[in-house]
JSON list of C-alpha atoms in Angstrom, two decimals:
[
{"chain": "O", "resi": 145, "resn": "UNK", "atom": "CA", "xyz": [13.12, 23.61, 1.83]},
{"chain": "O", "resi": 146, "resn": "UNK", "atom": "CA", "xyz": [15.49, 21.11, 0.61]},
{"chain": "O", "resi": 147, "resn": "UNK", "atom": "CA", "xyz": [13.51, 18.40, -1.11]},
{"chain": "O", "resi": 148, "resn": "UNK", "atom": "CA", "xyz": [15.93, 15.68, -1.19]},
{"chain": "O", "resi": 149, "resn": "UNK", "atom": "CA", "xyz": [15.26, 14.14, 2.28]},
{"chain": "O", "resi": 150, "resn": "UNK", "atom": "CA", "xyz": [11.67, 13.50, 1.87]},
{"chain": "O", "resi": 151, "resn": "UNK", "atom": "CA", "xyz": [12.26, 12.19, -1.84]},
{"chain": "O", "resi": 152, "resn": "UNK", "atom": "CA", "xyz": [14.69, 9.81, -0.25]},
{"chain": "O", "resi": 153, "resn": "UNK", "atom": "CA", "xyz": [12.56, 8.84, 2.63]},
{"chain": "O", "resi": 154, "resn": "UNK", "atom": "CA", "xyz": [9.50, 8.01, 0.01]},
{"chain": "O", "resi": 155, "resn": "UNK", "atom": "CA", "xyz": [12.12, 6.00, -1.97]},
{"chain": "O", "resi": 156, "resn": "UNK", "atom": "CA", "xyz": [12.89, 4.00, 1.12]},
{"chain": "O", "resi": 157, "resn": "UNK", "atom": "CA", "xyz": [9.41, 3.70, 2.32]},
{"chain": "O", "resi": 158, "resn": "UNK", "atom": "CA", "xyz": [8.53, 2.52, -1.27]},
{"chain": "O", "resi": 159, "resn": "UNK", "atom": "CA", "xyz": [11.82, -0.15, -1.76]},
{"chain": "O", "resi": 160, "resn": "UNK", "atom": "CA", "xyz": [10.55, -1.70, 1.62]},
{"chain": "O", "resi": 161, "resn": "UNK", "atom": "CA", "xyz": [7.31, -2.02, 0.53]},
{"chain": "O", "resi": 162, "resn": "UNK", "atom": "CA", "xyz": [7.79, -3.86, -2.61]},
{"chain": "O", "resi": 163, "resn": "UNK", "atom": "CA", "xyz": [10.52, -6.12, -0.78]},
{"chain": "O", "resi": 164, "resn": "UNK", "atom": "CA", "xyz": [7.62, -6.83, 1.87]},
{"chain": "O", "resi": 165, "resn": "UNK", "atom": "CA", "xyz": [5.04, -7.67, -1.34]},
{"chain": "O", "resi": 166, "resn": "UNK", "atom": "CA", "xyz": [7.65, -9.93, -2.66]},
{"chain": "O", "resi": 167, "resn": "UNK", "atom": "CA", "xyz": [8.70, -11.62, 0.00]},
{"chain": "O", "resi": 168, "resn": "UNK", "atom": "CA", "xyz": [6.17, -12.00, 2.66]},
{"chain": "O", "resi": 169, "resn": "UNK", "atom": "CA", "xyz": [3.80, -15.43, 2.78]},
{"chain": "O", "resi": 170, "resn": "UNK", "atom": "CA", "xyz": [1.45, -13.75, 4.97]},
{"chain": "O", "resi": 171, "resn": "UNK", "atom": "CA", "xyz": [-1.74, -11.97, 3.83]},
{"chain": "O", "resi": 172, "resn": "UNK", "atom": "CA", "xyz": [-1.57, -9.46, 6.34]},
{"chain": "O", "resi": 173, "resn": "UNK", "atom": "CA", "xyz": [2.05, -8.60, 5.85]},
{"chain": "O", "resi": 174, "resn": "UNK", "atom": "CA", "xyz": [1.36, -8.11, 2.65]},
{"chain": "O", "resi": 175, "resn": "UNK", "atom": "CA", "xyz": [-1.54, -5.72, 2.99]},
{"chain": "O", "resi": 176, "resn": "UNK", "atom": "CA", "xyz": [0.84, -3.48, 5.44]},
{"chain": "O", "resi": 177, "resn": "UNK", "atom": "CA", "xyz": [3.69, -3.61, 2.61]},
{"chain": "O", "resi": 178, "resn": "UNK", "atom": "CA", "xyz": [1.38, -2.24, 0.11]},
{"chain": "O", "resi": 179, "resn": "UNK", "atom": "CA", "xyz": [-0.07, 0.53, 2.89]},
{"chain": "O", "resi": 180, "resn": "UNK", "atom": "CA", "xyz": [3.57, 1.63, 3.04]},
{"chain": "O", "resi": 181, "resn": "UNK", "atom": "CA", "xyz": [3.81, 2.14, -0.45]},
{"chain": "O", "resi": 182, "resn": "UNK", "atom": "CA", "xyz": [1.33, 4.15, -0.45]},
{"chain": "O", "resi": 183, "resn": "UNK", "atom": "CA", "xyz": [2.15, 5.82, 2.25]},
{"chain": "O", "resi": 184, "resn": "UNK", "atom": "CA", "xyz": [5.67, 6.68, 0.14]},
{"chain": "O", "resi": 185, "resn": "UNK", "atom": "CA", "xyz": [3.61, 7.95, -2.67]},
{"chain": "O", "resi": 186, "resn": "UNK", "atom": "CA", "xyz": [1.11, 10.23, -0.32]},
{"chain": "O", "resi": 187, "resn": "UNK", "atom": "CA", "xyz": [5.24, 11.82, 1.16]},
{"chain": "O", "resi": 188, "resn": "UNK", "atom": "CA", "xyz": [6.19, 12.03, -2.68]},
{"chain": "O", "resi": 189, "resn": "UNK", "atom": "CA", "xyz": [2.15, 14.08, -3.29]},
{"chain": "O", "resi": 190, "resn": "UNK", "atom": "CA", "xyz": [3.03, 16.50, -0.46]},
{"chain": "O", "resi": 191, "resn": "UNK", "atom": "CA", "xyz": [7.04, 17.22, -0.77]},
{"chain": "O", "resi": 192, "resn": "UNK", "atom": "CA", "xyz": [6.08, 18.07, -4.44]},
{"chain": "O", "resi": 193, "resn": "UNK", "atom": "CA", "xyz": [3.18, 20.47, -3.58]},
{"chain": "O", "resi": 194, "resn": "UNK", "atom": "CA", "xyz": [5.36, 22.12, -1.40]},
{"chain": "O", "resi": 195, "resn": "UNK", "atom": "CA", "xyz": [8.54, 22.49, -3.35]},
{"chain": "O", "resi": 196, "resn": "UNK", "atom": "CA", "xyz": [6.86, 23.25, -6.77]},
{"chain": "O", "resi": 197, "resn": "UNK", "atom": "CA", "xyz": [3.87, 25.84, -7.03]},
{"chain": "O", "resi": 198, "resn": "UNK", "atom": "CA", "xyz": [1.58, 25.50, -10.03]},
{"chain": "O", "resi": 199, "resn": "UNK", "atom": "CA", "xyz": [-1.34, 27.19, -11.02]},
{"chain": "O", "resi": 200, "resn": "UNK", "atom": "CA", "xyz": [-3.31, 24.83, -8.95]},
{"chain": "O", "resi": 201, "resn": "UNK", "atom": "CA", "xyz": [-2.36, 25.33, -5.50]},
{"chain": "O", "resi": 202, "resn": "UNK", "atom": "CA", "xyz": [-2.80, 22.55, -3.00]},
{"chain": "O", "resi": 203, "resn": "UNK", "atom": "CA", "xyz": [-3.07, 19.85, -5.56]},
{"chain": "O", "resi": 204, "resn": "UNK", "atom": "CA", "xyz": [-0.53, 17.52, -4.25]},
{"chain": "O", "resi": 205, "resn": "UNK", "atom": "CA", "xyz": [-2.44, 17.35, -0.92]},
{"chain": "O", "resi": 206, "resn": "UNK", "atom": "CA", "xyz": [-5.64, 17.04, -2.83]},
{"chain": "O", "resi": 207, "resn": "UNK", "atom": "CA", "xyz": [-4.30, 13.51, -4.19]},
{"chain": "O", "resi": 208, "resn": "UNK", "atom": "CA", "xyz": [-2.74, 12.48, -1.15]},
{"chain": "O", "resi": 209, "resn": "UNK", "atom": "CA", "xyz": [-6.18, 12.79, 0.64]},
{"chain": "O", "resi": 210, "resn": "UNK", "atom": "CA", "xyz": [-7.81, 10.70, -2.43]},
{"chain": "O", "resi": 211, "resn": "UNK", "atom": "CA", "xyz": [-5.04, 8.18, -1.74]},
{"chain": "O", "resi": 212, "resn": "UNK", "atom": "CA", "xyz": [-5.75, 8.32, 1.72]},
{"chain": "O", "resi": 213, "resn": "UNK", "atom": "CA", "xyz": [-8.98, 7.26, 1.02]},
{"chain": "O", "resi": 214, "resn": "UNK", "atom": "CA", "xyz": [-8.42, 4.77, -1.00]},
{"chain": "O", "resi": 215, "resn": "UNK", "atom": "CA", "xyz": [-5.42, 3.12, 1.20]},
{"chain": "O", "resi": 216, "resn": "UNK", "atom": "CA", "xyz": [-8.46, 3.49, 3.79]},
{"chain": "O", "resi": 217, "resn": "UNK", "atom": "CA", "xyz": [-11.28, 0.92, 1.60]},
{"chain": "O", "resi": 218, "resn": "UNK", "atom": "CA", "xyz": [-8.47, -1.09, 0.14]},
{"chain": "O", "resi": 219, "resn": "UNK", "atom": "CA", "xyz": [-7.80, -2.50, 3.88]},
{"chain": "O", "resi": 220, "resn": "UNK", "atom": "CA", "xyz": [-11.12, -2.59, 4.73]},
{"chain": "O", "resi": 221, "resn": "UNK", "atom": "CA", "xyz": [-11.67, -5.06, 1.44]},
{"chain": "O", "resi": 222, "resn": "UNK", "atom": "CA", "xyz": [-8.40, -6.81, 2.15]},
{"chain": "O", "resi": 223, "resn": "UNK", "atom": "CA", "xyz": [-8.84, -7.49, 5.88]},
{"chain": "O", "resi": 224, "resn": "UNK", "atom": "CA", "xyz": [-12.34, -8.85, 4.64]},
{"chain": "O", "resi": 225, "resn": "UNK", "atom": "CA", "xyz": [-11.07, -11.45, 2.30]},
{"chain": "O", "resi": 226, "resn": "UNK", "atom": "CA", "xyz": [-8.33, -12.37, 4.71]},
{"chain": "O", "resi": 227, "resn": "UNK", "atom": "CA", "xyz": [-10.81, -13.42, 7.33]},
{"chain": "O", "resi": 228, "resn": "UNK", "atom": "CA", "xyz": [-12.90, -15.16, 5.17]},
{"chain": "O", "resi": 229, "resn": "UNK", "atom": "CA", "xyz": [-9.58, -16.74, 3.78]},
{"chain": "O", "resi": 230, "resn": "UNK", "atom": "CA", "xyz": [-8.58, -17.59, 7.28]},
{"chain": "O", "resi": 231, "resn": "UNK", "atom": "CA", "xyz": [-12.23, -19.15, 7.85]},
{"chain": "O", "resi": 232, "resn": "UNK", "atom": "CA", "xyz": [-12.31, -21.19, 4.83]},
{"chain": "O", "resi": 233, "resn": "UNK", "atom": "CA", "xyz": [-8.71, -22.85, 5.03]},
{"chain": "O", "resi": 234, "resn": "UNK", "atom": "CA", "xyz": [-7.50, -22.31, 8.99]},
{"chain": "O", "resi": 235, "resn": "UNK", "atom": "CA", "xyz": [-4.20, -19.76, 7.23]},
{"chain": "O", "resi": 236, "resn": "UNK", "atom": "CA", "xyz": [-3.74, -16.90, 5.99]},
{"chain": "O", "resi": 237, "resn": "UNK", "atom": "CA", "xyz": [-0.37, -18.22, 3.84]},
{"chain": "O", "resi": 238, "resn": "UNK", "atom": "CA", "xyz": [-0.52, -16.58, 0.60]},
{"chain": "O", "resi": 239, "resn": "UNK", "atom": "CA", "xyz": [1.10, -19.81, -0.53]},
{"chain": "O", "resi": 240, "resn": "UNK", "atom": "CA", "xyz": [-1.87, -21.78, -0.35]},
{"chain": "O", "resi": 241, "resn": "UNK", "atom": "CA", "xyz": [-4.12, -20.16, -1.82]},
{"chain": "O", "resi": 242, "resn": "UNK", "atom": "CA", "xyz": [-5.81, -22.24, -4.56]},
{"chain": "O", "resi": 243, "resn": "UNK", "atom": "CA", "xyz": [-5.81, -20.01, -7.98]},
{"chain": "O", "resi": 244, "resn": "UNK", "atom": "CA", "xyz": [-8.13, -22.09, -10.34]},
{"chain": "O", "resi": 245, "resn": "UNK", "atom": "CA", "xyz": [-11.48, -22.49, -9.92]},
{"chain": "O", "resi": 246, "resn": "UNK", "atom": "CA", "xyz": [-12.66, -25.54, -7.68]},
{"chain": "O", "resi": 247, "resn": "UNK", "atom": "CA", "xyz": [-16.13, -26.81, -9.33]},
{"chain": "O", "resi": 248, "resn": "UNK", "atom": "CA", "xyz": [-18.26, -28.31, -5.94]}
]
């Protein structure tokens, strides 16, 4: 198998990604740029358990399931805080976000 394709792909999965992080206002937007690169890294995890045998087979699919897994609480977590962000201030614009600490 020629490895190049999916090592491209992941590359362009990942470049999106951090354009949509850097870029996008929107909390949600911004937790699907961040599930795509991961989602790049999980392709990179598999091509190279595929193209390159060590002495521990099946270890690139072992991390991509831990990243799975991860990618799987960190949107959990982050669609939590989004709705409470969207309670508390009526947006979800990363923008307005306050950063310091309001003493009530």
């Amino acid at each position: 198998m020629r490895p190049v394709i999916p090592y491209v792909t992941a590359a362009l999965l990942f470049g999106i990604g951090v354009y949509g992080v850097l870029r996008r206002r929107n909390a949600v937007l911004l937790l699907m740029s961040v599930e795509l690169m991961l989602n790049a890294v999980n392709l990179i995890l598999v091509t190279a358990d595929t193209t390159v045998r060590a002495a521990l087979p099946h270890t690139g699919q072992v991390f991509a399931l831990f990243v799975i897994v991860i990618a799987a609480a960190e949107v959990g977590v982050g669609l939590a805080i989004v709705l409470q962000l969207y309670r508390l201030r009526a947006s979800v614009a990363v923008d307005e976000v306050p950063l310091e600490r309001i003493d009530a």
